[in-house]
């Protein structure tokens, strides 16, 4: 019996533990933290719940067992993620980002780096250890994140430059990051580590010029600003960070020249988690509105579910939730088979479920009516949360769809490989799709010539601090 959606006894236990945590420990904190205008204070309100997650194995459970992690499969992660996101997807993002930051060390790091960084993350007796995944950059011209794999030299693509000081065996980081989660840590003085994507070769394009580096807390030359105030996912901390002559030991770097592959794989691993997060939010919205529809009459002589229009809306949403859960599980299972090399299906699940269920939450609002807008009900929050799914975790339009397209462009692409759970090796040649556009209205497609004048370095400190 190869296809069976029944949970094992162990998975049922995992689901129960996650549900109990979400309902009993997380739920009571959510409303106050969501409404807190001070974004750092809101994040700090979650610290106790986060420590509980450490104890339960949800904060680092996905890391490999040989380095102290729980070795939790992608499929099992789905079960935990649905329960936590059904209560608050912002909080769940804090946990997810530990994986986005540290799984790259497990995939691309040396044995020594894995022992050191993963060992540290899994052995914190206080359970406060947190890791930042530091990729995204601020909007601007140049600026943004989506074209990290652009073939042009700096300032196309990533702008946090790391220059190797060979004499001292250190990289010197200059530039900014904007959006990374967890990066500021509980006190805005830094996460325990920040895994940063940096430009080690500014004269080269994104497919050869990027690398990853582990920046430990306490490294001088980094400023963390007040976290971004967002529409949804308000419980996770999104940071704005300035690096000024920040010196990091060269031995902390990994995936030299392959930072692009780190980005592509990490946002593949997180794809099915983001997909099931959309399921979690839609499930909660659906259950709330279903109950409402069975009791509220809207001035008529029967509860509104007796109107066929309302019944059809609810049926449509229920179908979408089931379909998206199945797709999320399928994608997670595929990633389990191939050590998270499932760049097309991981992205597909994230894009499809996020888009489908954002729309589903709005349909639920239509079924409920104007009261769905009232903050006395949780439905407006569900819509705010659902709006994040297509935009975060490598935005659907600028990053995830490009990845799917890039895989399909490959001459050897087998359109049945996903259905048959056959491997699709991800190659650098699949990156960069749609990044290089023809010049229009006088704007150059490749701004390589501008690199010397705009590159942040130790010589242009003030620019880096802007
Ligand atoms: C809750 C939350 C958590 C997050 N956590 C993290 C984190 O931990 N670490 C991190 O680094 N970032 C994080 N982010 C940022 C997130 O990953 C974004 O997806 C990322 O910044 C890229 O967004 P974008 O695609 O909109 O990029 P942008 O570069 O701002 O692009 C903007 C838009 O331009 C268009 N576009 C640009 N280029 C192309 C192209 N080549 N083809 C087609 N369209 C294009 C697309 O419509 C795209 O959406 C987080 C964001 C949120 C909201």
Coordinates of C-alpha atoms and ligand atoms in Angstrom, one line a residue:
X1 CA 0.0 0.0 0.0
X2 CA 2.2 2.8 -1.2
X3 CA -0.4 5.6 -1.3
X4 CA -2.0 6.0 2.1
X5 CA -2.9 9.4 3.7
X6 CA -3.6 7.8 7.2
X7 CA -1.3 9.2 9.9
X8 CA 0.9 6.6 11.8
X9 CA 0.5 6.4 15.5
X10 CA 3.7 8.5 15.9
X11 CA 2.4 11.1 13.5
X12 CA -0.9 11.3 15.4
X13 CA 1.1 12.0 18.5
X14 CA 3.1 14.7 16.7
X15 CA -0.2 16.3 15.6
X16 CA -1.7 16.1 19.1
X17 CA 1.4 17.7 20.6
X18 CA 1.5 20.5 18.0
X19 CA -2.2 21.1 18.4
X20 CA -2.0 21.3 22.2
X21 CA 1.0 23.7 22.0
X22 CA -0.8 25.9 19.5
X23 CA -4.1 26.0 21.3
X24 CA -3.0 26.1 24.9
X25 CA 0.3 28.0 24.8
X26 CA 0.3 30.1 21.6
X27 CA -3.3 31.0 21.1
X28 CA -3.6 33.1 24.3
X29 CA -0.7 35.3 23.2
X30 CA -1.7 36.0 19.6
X31 CA -4.3 38.8 19.7
X32 CA -2.3 41.1 22.0
X33 CA 0.9 40.5 20.1
X34 CA -0.8 41.0 16.7
X35 CA -2.2 44.4 17.9
X36 CA 1.1 45.6 19.5
X37 CA 2.4 48.5 17.5
X38 CA 6.0 48.1 18.7
X39 CA 7.2 45.3 16.4
X40 CA 10.1 44.3 18.6
X41 CA 8.0 44.1 21.7
X42 CA 5.4 42.0 19.8
X43 CA 8.2 39.6 18.9
X44 CA 9.5 39.4 22.4
X45 CA 6.0 38.5 23.7
X46 CA 6.5 35.2 21.9
X47 CA 9.8 34.2 23.5
X48 CA 8.2 31.9 26.1
X49 CA 6.2 30.1 23.5
X50 CA 9.4 29.7 21.4
X51 CA 11.3 28.2 24.3
X52 CA 8.4 25.7 24.6
X53 CA 8.8 24.8 21.0
X54 CA 12.5 24.1 21.6
X55 CA 11.5 21.7 24.3
X56 CA 9.0 20.0 22.0
X57 CA 11.6 19.7 19.2
X58 CA 9.7 22.1 16.9
X59 CA 12.4 24.8 16.8
X60 CA 15.3 22.6 15.5
X61 CA 13.6 19.3 14.9
X62 CA 14.3 19.3 11.1
X63 CA 18.1 19.4 11.6
X64 CA 19.9 16.1 11.0
X65 CA 20.1 13.7 13.9
X66 CA 23.9 13.3 13.8
X67 CA 24.2 17.0 14.7
X68 CA 21.7 16.9 17.5
X69 CA 18.5 17.6 15.5
X70 CA 15.4 15.6 15.4
X71 CA 15.8 14.4 11.8
X72 CA 12.1 15.2 11.4
X73 CA 11.0 14.4 7.8
X74 CA 9.4 17.0 5.5
X75 CA 6.2 15.1 5.7
X76 CA 6.2 15.1 9.5
X77 CA 7.0 18.8 9.4
X78 CA 3.8 19.3 7.4
X79 CA 1.7 17.9 10.3
X80 CA 3.3 20.2 12.9
X81 CA 3.2 23.2 10.6
X82 CA -0.5 22.9 9.8
X83 CA -1.4 22.9 13.5
X84 CA 0.8 25.9 14.4
X85 CA -0.1 28.0 11.4
X86 CA -3.8 27.4 12.0
X87 CA -3.3 29.5 15.2
X88 CA -0.7 31.9 13.9
X89 CA 1.5 31.7 10.8
X90 CA 3.7 34.6 11.9
X91 CA 4.9 32.6 14.9
X92 CA 5.4 29.5 12.7
X93 CA 7.6 31.6 10.4
X94 CA 10.1 32.1 13.3
X95 CA 10.5 28.3 13.5
X96 CA 10.6 27.9 9.7
X97 CA 13.4 30.5 9.4
X98 CA 15.6 28.5 11.7
X99 CA 15.5 25.8 9.0
X100 CA 16.0 28.3 6.1
X101 CA 19.1 29.5 7.9
X102 CA 20.6 26.2 9.2
X103 CA 19.6 23.6 6.6
X104 CA 22.0 25.3 4.1
X105 CA 24.8 24.5 6.5
X106 CA 23.7 20.9 6.6
X107 CA 23.5 20.7 2.8
X108 CA 26.5 22.8 1.8
X109 CA 28.7 23.2 4.9
X110 CA 31.9 21.3 5.7
X111 CA 31.9 18.6 8.3
X112 CA 33.5 21.0 10.8
X113 CA 31.0 23.7 10.1
X114 CA 28.1 21.3 10.5
X115 CA 29.4 20.1 13.8
X116 CA 30.1 23.6 15.1
X117 CA 27.0 25.5 13.9
X118 CA 24.3 22.8 14.0
X119 CA 25.8 21.5 17.2
X120 CA 25.4 24.9 18.8
X121 CA 21.9 25.3 17.6
X122 CA 20.7 22.0 19.0
X123 CA 22.4 22.1 22.3
X124 CA 21.2 25.4 23.9
X125 CA 20.1 24.4 27.4
X126 CA 17.9 27.5 27.6
X127 CA 16.1 26.8 24.3
X128 CA 16.4 30.5 23.2
X129 CA 18.8 29.8 20.3
X130 CA 17.5 31.5 17.1
X131 CA 19.0 31.7 13.6
X132 CA 18.5 34.4 10.9
X133 CA 18.2 33.7 7.2
X134 CA 19.7 36.9 5.7
X135 CA 19.1 37.1 2.0
X136 CA 16.6 39.8 1.0
X137 CA 17.6 43.4 0.3
X138 CA 15.8 46.7 0.3
X139 CA 13.8 48.1 -2.5
X140 CA 15.5 50.6 -4.8
X141 CA 17.4 51.1 -8.0
X142 CA 19.6 49.2 -7.7
X143 CA 17.9 47.1 -5.0
X144 CA 15.5 44.2 -4.4
X145 CA 15.9 40.5 -4.1
X146 CA 14.1 38.6 -6.9
X147 CA 17.0 38.9 -9.4
X148 CA 19.6 37.3 -7.2
X149 CA 20.6 35.1 -10.1
X150 CA 21.0 37.9 -12.6
X151 CA 24.0 37.4 -14.9
X152 CA 25.2 40.9 -14.6
X153 CA 27.9 42.2 -12.2
X154 CA 27.2 44.3 -9.2
X155 CA 24.9 46.3 -8.7
X156 CA 22.6 43.8 -10.5
X157 CA 21.5 41.1 -8.0
X158 CA 22.7 40.9 -4.4
X159 CA 24.3 44.0 -2.9
X160 CA 25.8 42.9 0.4
X161 CA 29.5 42.7 -0.6
X162 CA 32.0 40.5 1.2
X163 CA 35.6 41.4 0.3
X164 CA 38.3 38.9 1.3
X165 CA 41.1 40.3 3.4
X166 CA 43.6 37.5 2.7
X167 CA 46.2 38.9 5.2
X168 CA 43.8 38.6 8.1
X169 CA 41.8 35.6 6.8
X170 CA 38.5 37.6 7.1
X171 CA 35.7 38.7 4.9
X172 CA 34.7 42.4 5.2
X173 CA 31.0 42.9 4.8
X174 CA 29.5 46.2 3.6
X175 CA 25.9 46.8 2.6
X176 CA 22.4 46.3 3.8
X177 CA 19.7 43.6 4.2
X178 CA 16.0 44.2 4.5
X179 CA 13.3 41.7 5.5
X180 CA 15.3 38.8 7.0
X181 CA 13.4 37.1 9.8
X182 CA 14.8 36.4 13.2
X183 CA 18.0 38.2 12.3
X184 CA 17.8 40.8 15.1
X185 CA 17.3 38.3 17.8
X186 CA 15.3 38.6 21.0
X187 CA 17.1 41.9 22.1
X188 CA 17.7 43.4 18.6
X189 CA 21.5 42.8 19.1
X190 CA 21.5 39.9 16.7
X191 CA 20.3 36.3 16.4
X192 CA 22.7 33.6 17.6
X193 CA 23.8 33.3 14.0
X194 CA 22.8 35.0 10.8
X195 CA 23.4 32.9 7.7
X196 CA 24.0 35.7 5.1
X197 CA 24.1 35.5 1.4
X198 CA 26.9 37.8 0.2
X199 CA 28.5 39.0 -3.0
X200 CA 32.1 37.6 -2.8
X201 CA 32.7 38.4 -6.5
X202 CA 31.1 41.8 -7.3
X203 CA 32.5 41.7 -10.9
X204 CA 30.6 38.4 -11.6
X205 CA 27.0 37.6 -12.0
X206 CA 24.7 35.9 -9.4
X207 CA 25.5 32.4 -10.6
X208 CA 29.2 32.5 -9.7
X209 CA 29.5 35.6 -7.5
X210 CA 27.5 34.7 -4.4
X211 CA 28.4 32.8 -1.3
X212 CA 27.1 32.1 2.2
X213 CA 28.6 33.1 5.5
X214 CA 27.7 32.4 9.1
X215 CA 27.8 35.7 11.1
X216 CA 27.7 35.0 14.8
X217 CA 26.0 37.2 17.3
X218 CA 28.3 39.9 18.8
X219 CA 30.3 40.4 15.5
X220 CA 31.1 44.2 15.4
X221 CA 29.9 46.4 12.5
X222 CA 26.2 45.4 12.3
X223 CA 23.3 47.6 13.2
X224 CA 19.7 46.2 13.6
X225 CA 16.9 48.7 13.1
X226 CA 13.4 48.6 14.5
X227 CA 11.7 45.6 12.8
X228 CA 9.4 46.2 9.9
X229 CA 5.7 46.8 10.7
X230 CA 3.7 44.5 8.4
X231 CA 0.1 43.9 7.3
X232 CA 0.2 40.2 8.3
X233 CA 2.5 37.7 10.0
X234 CA 3.0 40.4 12.6
X235 CA 4.4 38.0 15.2
X236 CA 7.6 37.3 13.3
X237 CA 10.4 39.8 13.3
X238 CA 11.5 41.2 9.9
X239 CA 14.7 43.1 10.1
X240 CA 16.5 45.9 8.4
X241 CA 20.2 45.5 8.9
X242 CA 23.3 47.6 8.1
X243 CA 26.8 46.1 7.7
X244 CA 29.7 48.5 8.0
X245 CA 33.2 47.0 7.7
X246 CA 31.9 43.9 9.5
X247 CA 34.7 41.4 9.7
X248 CA 33.9 37.7 9.7
X249 CA 36.4 34.8 9.8
X250 CA 36.8 33.4 6.3
X251 CA 36.4 29.9 7.8
X252 CA 32.7 30.8 8.4
X253 CA 32.0 31.0 4.7
X254 CA 30.6 28.1 2.7
X255 CA 29.1 27.4 -0.8
X256 CA 31.7 29.8 -2.2
X257 CA 30.5 30.9 -5.6
X258 CA 27.3 28.8 -5.1
X259 CA 25.2 31.2 -3.0
X260 CA 22.7 31.1 -5.8
X261 CA 22.2 27.3 -5.2
X262 CA 21.8 27.9 -1.5
X263 CA 19.0 30.4 -2.2
X264 CA 17.3 28.1 -4.7
X265 CA 17.5 25.0 -2.5
X266 CA 16.5 26.8 0.8
X267 CA 13.4 28.3 -0.8
X268 CA 12.6 24.9 -2.2
X269 CA 12.7 23.2 1.2
X270 CA 10.5 25.9 2.6
X271 CA 8.0 25.7 -0.3
X272 CA 5.8 22.9 1.0
X273 CA 5.9 24.4 4.5
X274 CA 4.6 27.7 3.2
X275 CA 2.0 25.7 1.2
X276 CA 0.7 23.9 4.3
X277 CA 0.8 27.2 6.2
X278 CA -1.8 28.5 3.7
X279 CA -3.8 25.4 4.4
X280 CA -3.6 26.1 8.2
X281 CA -4.9 29.6 7.9
X282 CA -7.7 28.7 5.4
X283 CA -8.7 25.8 7.6
X284 CA -9.2 28.1 10.6
X285 CA -11.1 30.7 8.5
X286 CA -13.3 27.9 7.0
X287 CA -14.2 26.4 10.4
X288 CA -15.1 29.8 11.8
X289 CA -17.3 30.9 8.9
X290 CA -18.9 27.4 8.7
X291 CA -20.0 27.8 12.3
X292 CA -21.2 31.3 11.6
X293 CA -23.2 30.2 8.6
X294 CA -24.9 27.5 10.6
X295 CA -26.1 29.9 13.3
X296 CA -26.5 33.4 11.8
X297 CA -29.7 34.3 9.9
X298 CA -28.9 37.7 8.5
X299 CA -32.5 38.7 9.1
X300 CA -33.9 35.8 7.3
X301 CA -35.9 32.9 8.7
X302 CA -33.0 30.3 8.6
X303 CA -29.2 30.3 9.1
X304 CA -27.4 31.6 6.0
X305 CA -26.0 28.1 5.1
X306 CA -29.5 27.3 3.9
X307 CA -28.9 29.7 1.0
X308 CA -27.4 27.7 -1.8
X309 CA -25.1 30.5 -2.7
X310 CA -23.5 30.3 0.8
X311 CA -23.4 26.5 0.8
X312 CA -21.6 26.5 -2.6
X313 CA -19.0 29.0 -1.4
X314 CA -18.3 26.9 1.6
X315 CA -18.1 23.7 -0.5
X316 CA -15.7 25.4 -2.9
X317 CA -13.4 26.4 0.0
X318 CA -13.5 22.9 1.6
X319 CA -12.5 21.4 -1.8
X320 CA -9.6 23.8 -2.2
X321 CA -8.3 23.1 1.3
X322 CA -8.3 19.3 0.7
X323 CA -6.6 19.7 -2.7
X324 CA -3.9 22.0 -1.3
X325 CA -3.2 19.7 1.7
X326 CA -2.7 16.8 -0.6
X327 CA -0.4 18.8 -2.9
X328 CA 1.6 20.1 0.1
X329 CA 2.1 16.5 1.4
X330 CA 3.0 15.3 -2.1
X331 CA 5.7 18.0 -2.4
X332 CA 7.0 17.3 1.1
X333 CA 7.2 13.6 0.3
X334 CA 9.1 14.3 -2.9
X335 CA 11.6 16.4 -1.0
X336 CA 12.0 13.6 1.5
X337 CA 13.0 11.2 -1.4
X338 CA 15.7 13.5 -2.8
X339 CA 17.3 15.4 0.1
X340 CA 15.1 18.4 -0.6
X341 CA 16.1 18.5 -4.3
X342 CA 12.6 19.1 -5.7
X343 CA 13.0 22.6 -7.0
X344 CA 10.0 22.5 -9.3
X345 CA 7.5 20.7 -7.1
X346 CA 8.5 22.5 -3.9
X347 CA 7.9 25.9 -5.7
X348 CA 4.7 24.7 -7.3
X349 CA 3.1 23.7 -4.0
X350 CA 4.0 27.0 -2.5
X351 CA 2.7 29.1 -5.4
X352 CA -0.5 27.1 -5.9
X353 CA -1.6 26.7 -2.3
X354 CA -0.7 30.3 -1.4
X355 CA -2.6 31.8 -4.3
X356 CA -5.6 29.3 -4.2
X357 CA -6.1 29.8 -0.5
X358 CA -5.7 33.6 -0.4
X359 CA -8.6 33.7 -2.7
X360 CA -10.5 31.1 -0.6
X361 CA -10.2 33.2 2.5
X362 CA -11.8 36.1 0.6
X363 CA -14.6 33.8 -0.6
X364 CA -15.2 33.0 3.1
X365 CA -15.5 36.7 3.8
X366 CA -18.1 37.0 1.1
X367 CA -20.1 34.1 2.7
X368 CA -19.9 35.7 6.1
X369 CA -20.7 39.2 4.9
X370 CA -19.7 42.6 6.3
X371 CA -19.1 41.2 9.8
X372 CA -16.0 39.5 8.4
X373 CA -14.4 43.0 8.4
X374 CA -15.1 43.6 12.1
X375 CA -12.0 43.1 14.2
X376 CA -14.2 41.5 16.8
X377 CA -14.0 38.4 14.6
X378 CA -10.7 36.7 13.5
X379 CA -11.6 36.6 9.8
X380 CA -9.9 39.9 8.9
X381 CA -6.7 38.6 10.4
X382 CA -6.9 35.4 8.4
X383 CA -7.1 37.6 5.2
X384 CA -4.1 39.6 6.4
X385 CA -2.2 36.4 7.0
X386 CA -3.2 34.8 3.8
X387 CA -2.1 37.9 1.8
X388 CA 1.5 37.2 2.9
X389 CA 1.7 33.7 1.3
X390 CA 2.1 34.7 -2.4
X391 CA 4.5 37.5 -1.4
X392 CA 7.0 36.0 1.1
X393 CA 9.4 33.1 1.1
X394 CA 10.7 34.0 -2.3
X395 CA 7.8 35.9 -3.9
X396 CA 5.7 33.8 -6.3
X397 CA 6.1 36.1 -9.3
X398 CA 9.7 37.2 -9.0
X399 CA 11.3 34.0 -7.7
X400 CA 9.3 30.8 -7.3
X401 CA 7.6 30.9 -10.7
X402 CA 10.9 31.7 -12.3
X403 CA 12.4 28.6 -10.7
X404 CA 9.6 26.3 -12.0
X405 CA 9.9 27.9 -15.4
X406 CA 13.7 27.5 -15.3
X407 CA 13.4 23.7 -14.6
X408 CA 10.9 23.3 -17.4
X409 CA 13.2 25.2 -19.9
X410 CA 15.8 22.4 -19.5
X411 CA 16.0 20.2 -22.6
X412 CA 15.9 17.1 -20.5
X413 CA 12.9 18.1 -18.5
X414 CA 10.5 15.1 -18.1
X415 CA 7.0 16.4 -17.6
X416 CA 6.0 13.2 -15.9
X417 CA 8.9 13.1 -13.4
X418 CA 6.9 14.8 -10.6
X419 CA 3.8 12.5 -11.0
X420 CA 6.1 9.5 -11.0
X421 CA 8.3 10.8 -8.1
X422 CA 11.4 10.6 -10.3
X423 CA 14.4 12.9 -9.5
X424 CA 15.0 16.1 -11.4
X425 CA 18.5 17.3 -10.8
X426 CA 18.7 21.0 -10.3
X427 CA 21.4 22.8 -12.4
X428 CA 22.8 26.3 -12.5
X429 CA 21.6 26.5 -16.1
X430 CA 18.1 26.4 -14.8
X431 CA 18.6 29.7 -12.9
X432 CA 18.4 33.2 -14.2
X433 CA 15.3 32.7 -16.3
X434 CA 13.6 36.0 -16.9
X435 CA 16.3 38.1 -15.2
X436 CA 17.9 39.7 -18.2
X437 CA 15.4 41.8 -20.0
X438 CA 15.9 43.9 -23.1
X439 CA 16.7 47.6 -22.6
X440 CA 13.6 49.8 -22.7
X441 CA 12.9 53.5 -22.2
X442 CA 16.7 54.1 -22.0
X443 CA 17.2 51.9 -18.9
X444 CA 20.1 49.5 -19.4
X445 CA 19.4 45.8 -18.9
X446 CA 22.9 45.2 -17.5
X447 CA 24.2 47.9 -15.2
X448 CA 27.6 46.2 -14.9
X449 CA 29.4 49.4 -15.8
X450 CA 28.1 51.2 -12.8
X451 CA 29.7 48.8 -10.3
X452 CA 32.8 50.9 -9.5
X453 CA 30.8 54.0 -8.6
X454 CA 28.0 52.3 -6.6
X455 CA 29.6 49.3 -4.9
X456 CA 29.5 49.6 -1.1
X457 CA 32.9 49.1 0.4
X458 CA 35.0 50.2 3.3
X459 CA 35.6 53.4 1.1
X460 CA 31.9 54.3 1.1
X461 CA 30.7 53.8 4.6
X462 CA 28.1 56.5 4.5
X463 CA 26.3 54.9 1.6
X464 CA 26.2 51.6 3.4
X465 CA 24.6 53.3 6.4
X466 CA 21.8 55.0 4.4
Ligands
LIG1 C1 6.8 37.3 6.8 C2 8.0 37.4 6.0 C3 9.1 36.7 6.2 C4 10.3 36.8 5.5 N1 11.4 36.2 5.8 C5 12.6 36.3 5.2 C6 13.8 35.8 5.7 O1 13.8 35.1 6.7 N2 14.9 36.0 5.0 C7 14.9 36.8 3.9 O2 16.0 37.0 3.3 N3 13.8 37.3 3.4 C8 12.6 37.1 4.0 N4 11.4 37.7 3.6 C9 11.4 38.4 2.2 C10 10.8 37.5 1.2 O3 11.5 36.3 1.1 C11 10.7 38.0 -0.2 O4 10.1 37.0 -1.0 C12 11.9 38.4 -1.0 O5 12.4 39.5 -0.4 C13 11.7 38.6 -2.5 O6 10.5 39.3 -2.7 P1 10.1 39.8 -4.1 O7 10.1 38.7 -5.0 O8 8.9 40.6 -4.0 O9 11.4 40.7 -4.5 P2 11.6 42.1 -5.2 O10 13.0 42.0 -5.6 O11 11.3 43.2 -4.3 O12 10.7 42.1 -6.5 C14 9.5 42.8 -6.5 C15 8.6 42.3 -7.6 O13 9.1 42.6 -8.9 C16 8.7 41.7 -9.9 N5 9.9 41.1 -10.4 C17 11.2 41.4 -10.1 N6 12.0 40.7 -10.9 C18 11.3 39.9 -11.7 C19 11.6 38.9 -12.7 N7 12.8 38.6 -13.0 N8 10.6 38.3 -13.3 C20 9.3 38.6 -13.0 N9 8.9 39.5 -12.0 C21 9.9 40.1 -11.4 C22 7.8 40.6 -9.1 O14 6.5 41.0 -9.2 C23 8.3 40.8 -7.6 O15 7.4 40.4 -6.7 C24 10.3 37.6 4.3 C25 9.1 38.4 4.0 C26 8.0 38.3 4.8 C27 6.8 39.1 4.5

